PDB file of C-alpha atoms and ligand atoms in Angstrom:
ATOM      1  CA  UNK Q 459      96.324  92.064  98.423  1.00 95.00           C
ATOM      2  CA  UNK Q 460      93.830  90.149  97.985  1.00 98.00           C
ATOM      3  CA  UNK Q 461      91.968  92.527  95.528  1.00 98.00           C
ATOM      4  CA  UNK Q 462      94.640  95.106  94.209  1.00 98.00           C
ATOM      5  CA  UNK Q 463      91.873  96.521  92.005  1.00 98.00           C
ATOM      6  CA  UNK Q 464      89.328  98.639  92.468  1.00 98.00           C
ATOM      7  CA  UNK Q 465      86.692  99.127  88.976  1.00 98.00           C
ATOM      8  CA  UNK Q 466      84.016 102.206  91.092  1.00 98.00           C
ATOM      9  CA  UNK Q 467      85.237 105.209  92.035  1.00 98.00           C
ATOM     10  CA  UNK Q 468      83.672 108.586  91.938  1.00 98.00           C
ATOM     11  CA  UNK Q 469      85.501 112.006  91.795  1.00 98.00           C
ATOM     12  CA  UNK Q 470      84.465 115.721  92.025  1.00 98.00           C
ATOM     13  CA  UNK Q 471      83.088 115.723  89.094  1.00 98.00           C
ATOM     14  CA  UNK Q 472      79.990 114.653  90.926  1.00 97.00           C
ATOM     15  CA  UNK Q 473      80.004 117.028  93.427  1.00 96.00           C
ATOM     16  CA  UNK Q 474      78.300 114.218  96.029  1.00 96.00           C
ATOM     17  CA  UNK Q 475      81.727 113.015  95.856  1.00 97.00           C
ATOM     18  CA  UNK Q 476      84.752 115.099  97.657  1.00 98.00           C
ATOM     19  CA  UNK Q 477      88.399 114.107  95.985  1.00 98.00           C
ATOM     20  CA  UNK Q 478      90.102 114.488  93.124  1.00 98.00           C
ATOM     21  CA  UNK Q 479      92.209 111.967  90.594  1.00 98.00           C
ATOM     22  CA  UNK Q 480      95.119 113.180  92.095  1.00 98.00           C
ATOM     23  CA  UNK Q 481      93.956 112.624  95.871  1.00 98.00           C
ATOM     24  CA  UNK Q 482      92.983 108.844  94.659  1.00 98.00           C
ATOM     25  CA  UNK Q 483      96.019 108.432  92.344  1.00 98.00           C
ATOM     26  CA  UNK Q 484      98.058 108.971  95.605  1.00 98.00           C
ATOM     27  CA  UNK Q 485      96.093 107.040  97.755  1.00 98.00           C
ATOM     28  CA  UNK Q 486      96.475 104.534  95.621  1.00 98.00           C
ATOM     29  CA  UNK Q 487     100.021 104.249  95.717  1.00 98.00           C
ATOM     30  CA  UNK Q 488     100.339 104.584  99.363  1.00 98.00           C
ATOM     31  CA  UNK Q 489      98.073 101.625  99.519  1.00 98.00           C
ATOM     32  CA  UNK Q 490     100.004  99.673  96.946  1.00 98.00           C
ATOM     33  CA  UNK Q 491      96.824  99.418  94.464  1.00 98.00           C
ATOM     34  CA  UNK Q 492      97.803  98.578  91.291  1.00 98.00           C
ATOM     35  CA  UNK Q 493      95.049  99.668  89.137  1.00 98.00           C
ATOM     36  CA  UNK Q 494      91.929 101.554  89.329  1.00 98.00           C
ATOM     37  CA  UNK Q 495      89.028 102.795  87.177  1.00 98.00           C
ATOM     38  CA  UNK Q 496      87.453 106.468  88.051  1.00 98.00           C
ATOM     39  CA  UNK Q 497      83.538 105.754  86.517  1.00 98.00           C
ATOM     40  CA  UNK Q 498      81.416 109.173  87.267  1.00 98.00           C
ATOM     41  CA  UNK Q 499      77.972 108.943  86.849  1.00 98.00           C
ATOM     42  CA  UNK Q 500      76.805 109.914  83.863  1.00 98.00           C
ATOM     43  CA  UNK Q 501      75.086 113.292  82.720  1.00 97.00           C
ATOM     44  CA  UNK Q 502      71.696 112.218  82.849  1.00 97.00           C
ATOM     45  CA  UNK Q 503      71.317 112.448  87.029  1.00 96.00           C
ATOM     46  CA  UNK Q 504      70.704 115.444  88.280  1.00 94.00           C
ATOM     47  CA  UNK Q 505      74.695 115.447  90.041  1.00 96.00           C
ATOM     48  CA  UNK Q 506      76.052 113.026  86.988  1.00 97.00           C
ATOM     49  CA  UNK Q 507      79.341 114.890  85.161  1.00 98.00           C
ATOM     50  CA  UNK Q 508      78.984 116.628  82.469  1.00 96.00           C
ATOM     51  CA  UNK Q 509      79.712 114.747  78.672  1.00 94.00           C
ATOM     52  CA  UNK Q 510      82.602 117.099  78.238  1.00 95.00           C
ATOM     53  CA  UNK Q 511      84.149 114.746  81.529  1.00 97.00           C
ATOM     54  CA  UNK Q 512      84.323 111.726  79.258  1.00 96.00           C
ATOM     55  CA  UNK Q 513      84.875 113.273  76.171  1.00 94.00           C
ATOM     56  CA  UNK Q 514      88.220 114.999  78.200  1.00 96.00           C
ATOM     57  CA  UNK Q 515      89.461 111.993  80.208  1.00 97.00           C
ATOM     58  CA  UNK Q 516      92.071 111.139  77.568  1.00 95.00           C
ATOM     59  CA  UNK Q 517      94.157 114.142  79.344  1.00 97.00           C
ATOM     60  CA  UNK Q 518      94.637 111.406  82.049  1.00 98.00           C
ATOM     61  CA  UNK Q 519      97.697 108.806  82.559  1.00 97.00           C
ATOM     62  CA  UNK Q 520      97.077 105.366  82.071  1.00 97.00           C
ATOM     63  CA  UNK Q 521     100.418 104.793  84.394  1.00 97.00           C
ATOM     64  CA  UNK Q 522     101.223 107.066  87.548  1.00 98.00           C
ATOM     65  CA  UNK Q 523     104.237 106.268  89.522  1.00 97.00           C
ATOM     66  CA  UNK Q 524     103.192 102.500  89.257  1.00 96.00           C
ATOM     67  CA  UNK Q 525      99.615 103.249  89.718  1.00 98.00           C
ATOM     68  CA  UNK Q 526      96.988 102.175  86.221  1.00 98.00           C
ATOM     69  CA  UNK Q 527      93.657 104.419  85.735  1.00 98.00           C
ATOM     70  CA  UNK Q 528      91.406 103.483  83.663  1.00 98.00           C
ATOM     71  CA  UNK Q 529      88.982 106.190  82.378  1.00 98.00           C
ATOM     72  CA  UNK Q 530      85.587 105.029  82.934  1.00 98.00           C
ATOM     73  CA  UNK Q 531      82.009 105.809  83.562  1.00 98.00           C
ATOM     74  CA  UNK Q 532      78.707 104.695  85.702  1.00 98.00           C
ATOM     75  CA  UNK Q 533      76.269 105.131  82.864  1.00 98.00           C
ATOM     76  CA  UNK Q 534      72.410 105.498  84.147  1.00 98.00           C
ATOM     77  CA  UNK Q 535      69.717 103.110  82.790  1.00 98.00           C
ATOM     78  CA  UNK Q 536      67.757 105.413  80.462  1.00 98.00           C
ATOM     79  CA  UNK Q 537      63.597 105.631  80.622  1.00 97.00           C
ATOM     80  CA  UNK Q 538      63.460 105.787  77.044  1.00 97.00           C
ATOM     81  CA  UNK Q 539      65.757 102.293  76.874  1.00 96.00           C
ATOM     82  CA  UNK Q 540      69.846 102.364  76.665  1.00 96.00           C
ATOM     83  CA  UNK Q 541      71.919 104.601  78.142  1.00 98.00           C
ATOM     84  CA  UNK Q 542      73.307 108.197  78.644  1.00 97.00           C
ATOM     85  CA  UNK Q 543      76.272 108.062  76.810  1.00 96.00           C
ATOM     86  CA  UNK Q 544      76.354 107.643  72.510  1.00 94.00           C
ATOM     87  CA  UNK Q 545      79.552 106.225  70.823  1.00 94.00           C
ATOM     88  CA  UNK Q 546      81.574 108.827  70.348  1.00 92.00           C
ATOM     89  CA  UNK Q 547      82.275 109.387  74.502  1.00 92.00           C
ATOM     90  CA  UNK Q 548      81.646 105.702  74.631  1.00 95.00           C
ATOM     91  CA  UNK Q 549      84.815 104.973  72.186  1.00 93.00           C
ATOM     92  CA  UNK Q 550      86.993 107.189  74.486  1.00 93.00           C
ATOM     93  CA  UNK Q 551      86.793 104.979  77.858  1.00 97.00           C
ATOM     94  CA  UNK Q 552      87.824 101.834  78.745  1.00 98.00           C
ATOM     95  CA  UNK Q 553      85.153 100.853  80.193  1.00 98.00           C
ATOM     96  CA  UNK Q 554      81.550 100.830  80.869  1.00 98.00           C
ATOM     97  CA  UNK Q 555      79.539 100.691  84.461  1.00 98.00           C
ATOM     98  CA  UNK Q 556      75.642 100.997  84.231  1.00 98.00           C
ATOM     99  CA  UNK Q 557      73.311 100.940  87.225  1.00 98.00           C
ATOM    100  CA  UNK Q 558      69.677 101.479  87.959  1.00 98.00           C
ATOM    101  CA  UNK Q 559      70.245 105.135  89.368  1.00 98.00           C
ATOM    102  CA  UNK Q 560      66.914 108.077  90.824  1.00 96.00           C
ATOM    103  CA  UNK Q 561      66.559 109.093  87.197  1.00 97.00           C
ATOM    104  CA  UNK Q 562      64.926 105.468  86.328  1.00 98.00           C
ATOM    105  CA  UNK Q 563      61.676 104.734  88.097  1.00 98.00           C
ATOM    106  CA  UNK Q 564      61.543 101.714  89.149  1.00 98.00           C
ATOM    107  CA  UNK Q 565      59.254  99.234  86.562  1.00 98.00           C
ATOM    108  CA  UNK Q 566      58.686  96.456  89.569  1.00 98.00           C
ATOM    109  CA  UNK Q 567      60.763  93.544  89.096  1.00 98.00           C
ATOM    110  CA  UNK Q 568      59.473  92.617  85.282  1.00 98.00           C
ATOM    111  CA  UNK Q 569      59.754  95.668  84.090  1.00 98.00           C
ATOM    112  CA  UNK Q 570      63.361  96.277  85.548  1.00 98.00           C
ATOM    113  CA  UNK Q 571      64.465  92.569  84.717  1.00 98.00           C
ATOM    114  CA  UNK Q 572      63.527  93.740  80.806  1.00 98.00           C
ATOM    115  CA  UNK Q 573      65.365  96.871  80.612  1.00 98.00           C
ATOM    116  CA  UNK Q 574      68.759  95.623  82.217  1.00 98.00           C
ATOM    117  CA  UNK Q 575      68.556  92.818  79.843  1.00 98.00           C
ATOM    118  CA  UNK Q 576      68.295  95.621  77.026  1.00 98.00           C
ATOM    119  CA  UNK Q 577      71.020  97.217  78.181  1.00 98.00           C
ATOM    120  CA  UNK Q 578      73.268  93.825  78.356  1.00 98.00           C
ATOM    121  CA  UNK Q 579      72.397  92.785  75.062  1.00 98.00           C
ATOM    122  CA  UNK Q 580      73.197  96.435  73.395  1.00 97.00           C
ATOM    123  CA  UNK Q 581      76.799  95.468  74.248  1.00 97.00           C
ATOM    124  CA  UNK Q 582      77.435  99.378  75.625  1.00 97.00           C
ATOM    125  CA  UNK Q 583      77.956  97.355  79.051  1.00 98.00           C
ATOM    126  CA  UNK Q 584      80.641  95.978  80.930  1.00 98.00           C
ATOM    127  CA  UNK Q 585      79.492  95.887  84.497  1.00 98.00           C
ATOM    128  CA  UNK Q 586      76.041  96.214  85.766  1.00 98.00           C
ATOM    129  CA  UNK Q 587      76.625  98.010  89.037  1.00 98.00           C
ATOM    130  CA  UNK Q 588      75.076  97.277  92.490  1.00 97.00           C
ATOM    131  CA  UNK Q 589      72.181  95.216  91.323  1.00 98.00           C
ATOM    132  CA  UNK Q 590      71.150  94.081  94.828  1.00 97.00           C
ATOM    133  CA  UNK Q 591      69.583  97.761  95.864  1.00 97.00           C
ATOM    134  CA  UNK Q 592      66.003  96.613  97.004  1.00 97.00           C
ATOM    135  CA  UNK Q 593      64.816  99.801  95.325  1.00 97.00           C
ATOM    136  CA  UNK Q 594      65.249  97.834  91.959  1.00 98.00           C
ATOM    137  CA  UNK Q 595      63.882  95.066  92.617  1.00 98.00           C
ATOM    138  CA  UNK Q 596      64.583  92.088  89.390  1.00 98.00           C
ATOM    139  CA  UNK Q 597      64.568  88.489  88.880  1.00 98.00           C
ATOM    140  CA  UNK Q 598      68.390  88.334  89.201  1.00 98.00           C
ATOM    141  CA  UNK Q 599      68.688  84.252  87.587  1.00 98.00           C
ATOM    142  CA  UNK Q 600      67.129  86.035  84.213  1.00 98.00           C
ATOM    143  CA  UNK Q 601      69.862  89.102  84.802  1.00 98.00           C
ATOM    144  CA  UNK Q 602      72.221  86.574  85.811  1.00 98.00           C
ATOM    145  CA  UNK Q 603      71.758  84.161  82.433  1.00 98.00           C
ATOM    146  CA  UNK Q 604      71.908  87.085  79.734  1.00 98.00           C
ATOM    147  CA  UNK Q 605      75.091  88.879  81.983  1.00 98.00           C
ATOM    148  CA  UNK Q 606      76.166  84.776  81.262  1.00 98.00           C
ATOM    149  CA  UNK Q 607      75.927  84.624  77.621  1.00 98.00           C
ATOM    150  CA  UNK Q 608      76.923  88.325  76.592  1.00 98.00           C
ATOM    151  CA  UNK Q 609      80.056  88.135  78.643  1.00 98.00           C
ATOM    152  CA  UNK Q 610      79.150  91.056  80.967  1.00 98.00           C
ATOM    153  CA  UNK Q 611      80.488  91.276  84.899  1.00 98.00           C
ATOM    154  CA  UNK Q 612      78.161  91.270  87.954  1.00 98.00           C
ATOM    155  CA  UNK Q 613      79.397  94.160  90.432  1.00 98.00           C
ATOM    156  CA  UNK Q 614      79.457  93.439  93.736  1.00 98.00           C
ATOM    157  CA  UNK Q 615      79.059  97.039  95.583  1.00 96.00           C
ATOM    158  CA  UNK Q 616      81.222  97.574  98.693  1.00 96.00           C
ATOM    159  CA  UNK Q 617      79.114 100.474  99.332  1.00 93.00           C
ATOM    160  CA  UNK Q 618      75.413  98.855  99.261  1.00 91.00           C
ATOM    161  CA  UNK Q 619      74.043  98.171 102.159  1.00 88.00           C
ATOM    162  CA  UNK Q 620      76.417 100.886 104.099  1.00 89.00           C
ATOM    163  CA  UNK Q 621      76.397 104.157 103.187  1.00 88.00           C
ATOM    164  CA  UNK Q 622      73.786 103.871 100.337  1.00 90.00           C
ATOM    165  CA  UNK Q 623      71.538 101.404  99.056  1.00 92.00           C
ATOM    166  CA  UNK Q 624      69.552 100.214 102.702  1.00 90.00           C
ATOM    167  CA  UNK Q 625      68.398  96.933 102.757  1.00 90.00           C
ATOM    168  CA  UNK Q 626      70.859  95.847  99.935  1.00 93.00           C
ATOM    169  CA  UNK Q 627      72.673  93.139 101.503  1.00 95.00           C
ATOM    170  CA  UNK Q 628      70.696  89.593 101.794  1.00 96.00           C
ATOM    171  CA  UNK Q 629      69.869  90.534  98.150  1.00 96.00           C
ATOM    172  CA  UNK Q 630      73.613  91.005  97.515  1.00 97.00           C
ATOM    173  CA  UNK Q 631      74.929  87.717  98.978  1.00 97.00           C
ATOM    174  CA  UNK Q 632      71.780  86.009  96.875  1.00 98.00           C
ATOM    175  CA  UNK Q 633      73.416  87.555  93.676  1.00 98.00           C
ATOM    176  CA  UNK Q 634      76.261  86.104  94.913  1.00 98.00           C
ATOM    177  CA  UNK Q 635      75.403  82.834  95.389  1.00 98.00           C
ATOM    178  CA  UNK Q 636      74.200  82.681  91.482  1.00 98.00           C
ATOM    179  CA  UNK Q 637      76.856  84.166  90.227  1.00 98.00           C
ATOM    180  CA  UNK Q 638      78.935  81.197  91.938  1.00 98.00           C
ATOM    181  CA  UNK Q 639      76.409  78.466  90.294  1.00 98.00           C
ATOM    182  CA  UNK Q 640      76.027  80.014  86.876  1.00 98.00           C
ATOM    183  CA  UNK Q 641      79.618  80.822  86.879  1.00 98.00           C
ATOM    184  CA  UNK Q 642      79.057  84.368  86.051  1.00 98.00           C
ATOM    185  CA  UNK Q 643      81.995  86.680  85.538  1.00 98.00           C
ATOM    186  CA  UNK Q 644      82.760  89.287  89.037  1.00 98.00           C
ATOM    187  CA  UNK Q 645      83.401  92.497  89.387  1.00 98.00           C
ATOM    188  CA  UNK Q 646      83.969  94.194  92.619  1.00 98.00           C
ATOM    189  CA  UNK Q 647      83.765  97.992  93.208  1.00 98.00           C
ATOM    190  CA  UNK Q 648      84.253  99.995  96.617  1.00 98.00           C
ATOM    191  CA  UNK Q 649      81.779 102.738  94.934  1.00 98.00           C
ATOM    192  CA  UNK Q 650      84.580 105.219  96.703  1.00 98.00           C
ATOM    193  CA  UNK Q 651      83.187 108.659  96.727  1.00 98.00           C
ATOM    194  CA  UNK Q 652      86.282 110.133  99.138  1.00 98.00           C
ATOM    195  CA  UNK Q 653      89.688 108.683  98.137  1.00 98.00           C
ATOM    196  CA  UNK Q 654      89.912 107.170 101.896  1.00 98.00           C
ATOM    197  CA  UNK Q 655      87.405 104.587 100.911  1.00 98.00           C
ATOM    198  CA  UNK Q 656      89.813 103.592  97.514  1.00 98.00           C
ATOM    199  CA  UNK Q 657      89.947  99.707  97.381  1.00 98.00           C
ATOM    200  CA  UNK Q 658      87.791  99.500 100.815  1.00 98.00           C
ATOM    201  CA  UNK Q 659      85.743  95.629  99.693  1.00 98.00           C
ATOM    202  CA  UNK Q 660      84.803  95.079 103.279  1.00 97.00           C
ATOM    203  CA  UNK Q 661      80.984  94.774 102.907  1.00 96.00           C
ATOM    204  CA  UNK Q 662      81.980  92.825  99.481  1.00 97.00           C
ATOM    205  CA  UNK Q 663      84.612  90.615 100.903  1.00 98.00           C
ATOM    206  CA  UNK Q 664      81.782  89.826 103.459  1.00 97.00           C
ATOM    207  CA  UNK Q 665      79.245  89.011 100.797  1.00 97.00           C
ATOM    208  CA  UNK Q 666      81.341  86.282  98.600  1.00 98.00           C
ATOM    209  CA  UNK Q 667      82.873  84.848 101.895  1.00 98.00           C
ATOM    210  CA  UNK Q 668      78.870  83.929 103.304  1.00 98.00           C
ATOM    211  CA  UNK Q 669      77.858  83.369  99.322  1.00 98.00           C
ATOM    212  CA  UNK Q 670      80.484  80.823  99.135  1.00 98.00           C
ATOM    213  CA  UNK Q 671      81.956  82.625  95.721  1.00 98.00           C
ATOM    214  CA  UNK Q 672      85.160  82.200  94.973  1.00 98.00           C
ATOM    215  CA  UNK Q 673      88.307  84.616  93.858  1.00 98.00           C
ATOM    216  CA  UNK Q 674      88.978  83.043  90.719  1.00 98.00           C
ATOM    217  CA  UNK Q 675      85.839  84.101  89.683  1.00 98.00           C
ATOM    218  CA  UNK Q 676      86.517  87.779  90.506  1.00 98.00           C
ATOM    219  CA  UNK Q 677      88.710  90.365  87.599  1.00 98.00           C
ATOM    220  CA  UNK Q 678      89.932  92.488  90.484  1.00 98.00           C
ATOM    221  CA  UNK Q 679      91.992  89.137  91.715  1.00 98.00           C
ATOM    222  CA  UNK Q 680      95.057  90.576  88.915  1.00 98.00           C
ATOM    223  CA  UNK Q 681      94.985  93.787  86.985  1.00 98.00           C
ATOM    224  CA  UNK Q 682      95.907  90.993  83.896  1.00 98.00           C
ATOM    225  CA  UNK Q 683      92.856  89.696  84.266  1.00 98.00           C
ATOM    226  CA  UNK Q 684      91.014  93.023  84.236  1.00 98.00           C
ATOM    227  CA  UNK Q 685      92.742  93.381  80.647  1.00 98.00           C
ATOM    228  CA  UNK Q 686      91.788  90.333  79.556  1.00 98.00           C
ATOM    229  CA  UNK Q 687      88.102  90.964  80.372  1.00 98.00           C
ATOM    230  CA  UNK Q 688      88.544  94.515  78.534  1.00 98.00           C
ATOM    231  CA  UNK Q 689      89.712  92.520  75.567  1.00 97.00           C
ATOM    232  CA  UNK Q 690      87.323  90.024  75.477  1.00 97.00           C
ATOM    233  CA  UNK Q 691      84.277  92.592  76.258  1.00 97.00           C
ATOM    234  CA  UNK Q 692      86.189  94.026  72.591  1.00 95.00           C
ATOM    235  CA  UNK Q 693      87.973  97.242  73.777  1.00 95.00           C
ATOM    236  CA  UNK Q 694      90.742  98.132  71.561  1.00 94.00           C
ATOM    237  CA  UNK Q 695      93.425  96.630  73.004  1.00 94.00           C
ATOM    238  CA  UNK Q 696      96.385  99.020  72.348  1.00 94.00           C
ATOM    239  CA  UNK Q 697      95.589 102.079  73.545  1.00 95.00           C
ATOM    240  CA  UNK Q 698      96.361  99.812  77.364  1.00 97.00           C
ATOM    241  CA  UNK Q 699      99.444  98.507  75.199  1.00 96.00           C
ATOM    242  CA  UNK Q 700     101.280 100.556  78.618  1.00 96.00           C
ATOM    243  CA  UNK Q 701      99.423  98.412  81.176  1.00 97.00           C
ATOM    244  CA  UNK Q 702      99.653  95.290  79.153  1.00 97.00           C
ATOM    245  CA  UNK Q 703     103.600  95.566  79.121  1.00 96.00           C
ATOM    246  CA  UNK Q 704     103.454  96.211  82.922  1.00 95.00           C
ATOM    247  CA  UNK Q 705     101.790  93.755  84.267  1.00 96.00           C
ATOM    248  CA  UNK Q 706     102.352  90.765  81.493  1.00 93.00           C
ATOM    249  CA  UNK Q 707     106.073  90.795  83.240  1.00 77.00           C
TER     250      UNK Q 707
HETATM  251 ZN1  LIG Y1286      75.440 103.568  91.495  1.00 87.46          ZN
HETATM  252 ZN1  LIG Y1287      79.305 104.900  91.747  1.00 87.46          ZN
END
């Protein structure tokens, strides 16, 4: 499998998604996916998960029948700045995704760029999701240079322009080309809202193919690359010791 890790999925904790964690785990085992992250929408979104959801992810297994499960969130850019999960919940998560969603009113390319750069610089988020969305224009090079300085990953989203965010494809190719040129860390997300879409990177693979982005820049190529990225981002490797051990072998 070219990309045996999926870092962006949603469950019934948000009612516009349709599968449980159990269904995702079973699907991952069946298809041979080695690792995935559960990353439900943050509480500020109308259909986001309650903050208790993020506080209680500790009940999930780290490893189930050989499949590694990371505990995450797709947090929201807030109108007042920052994201919609505090340090208490964040400290219980393995990774924090963040993107523009309906709770945020677009400020045009310059305003959106300032908002997302402030979040990247805050150190609170690890991966910026679906930046190619034409509903939230940005100045790509400014955002990507900021992400590079702070070692925050840029997501290429496999749902953008397919089931969501129409008109994203061209922007995503431009972003991927820039990532290739500048050397950004890149993350792939299926953004699955049903378990059948887990690990489906078709659109993302089209984007990186057109852009000529090498797999070496993409952390999903290897679960160990994901663990090393998270460690480099300041996440304590101790809670993931079981996974380090499994994938270091
Ligand atoms: Zn999103
Ligand atoms: Zn999502």
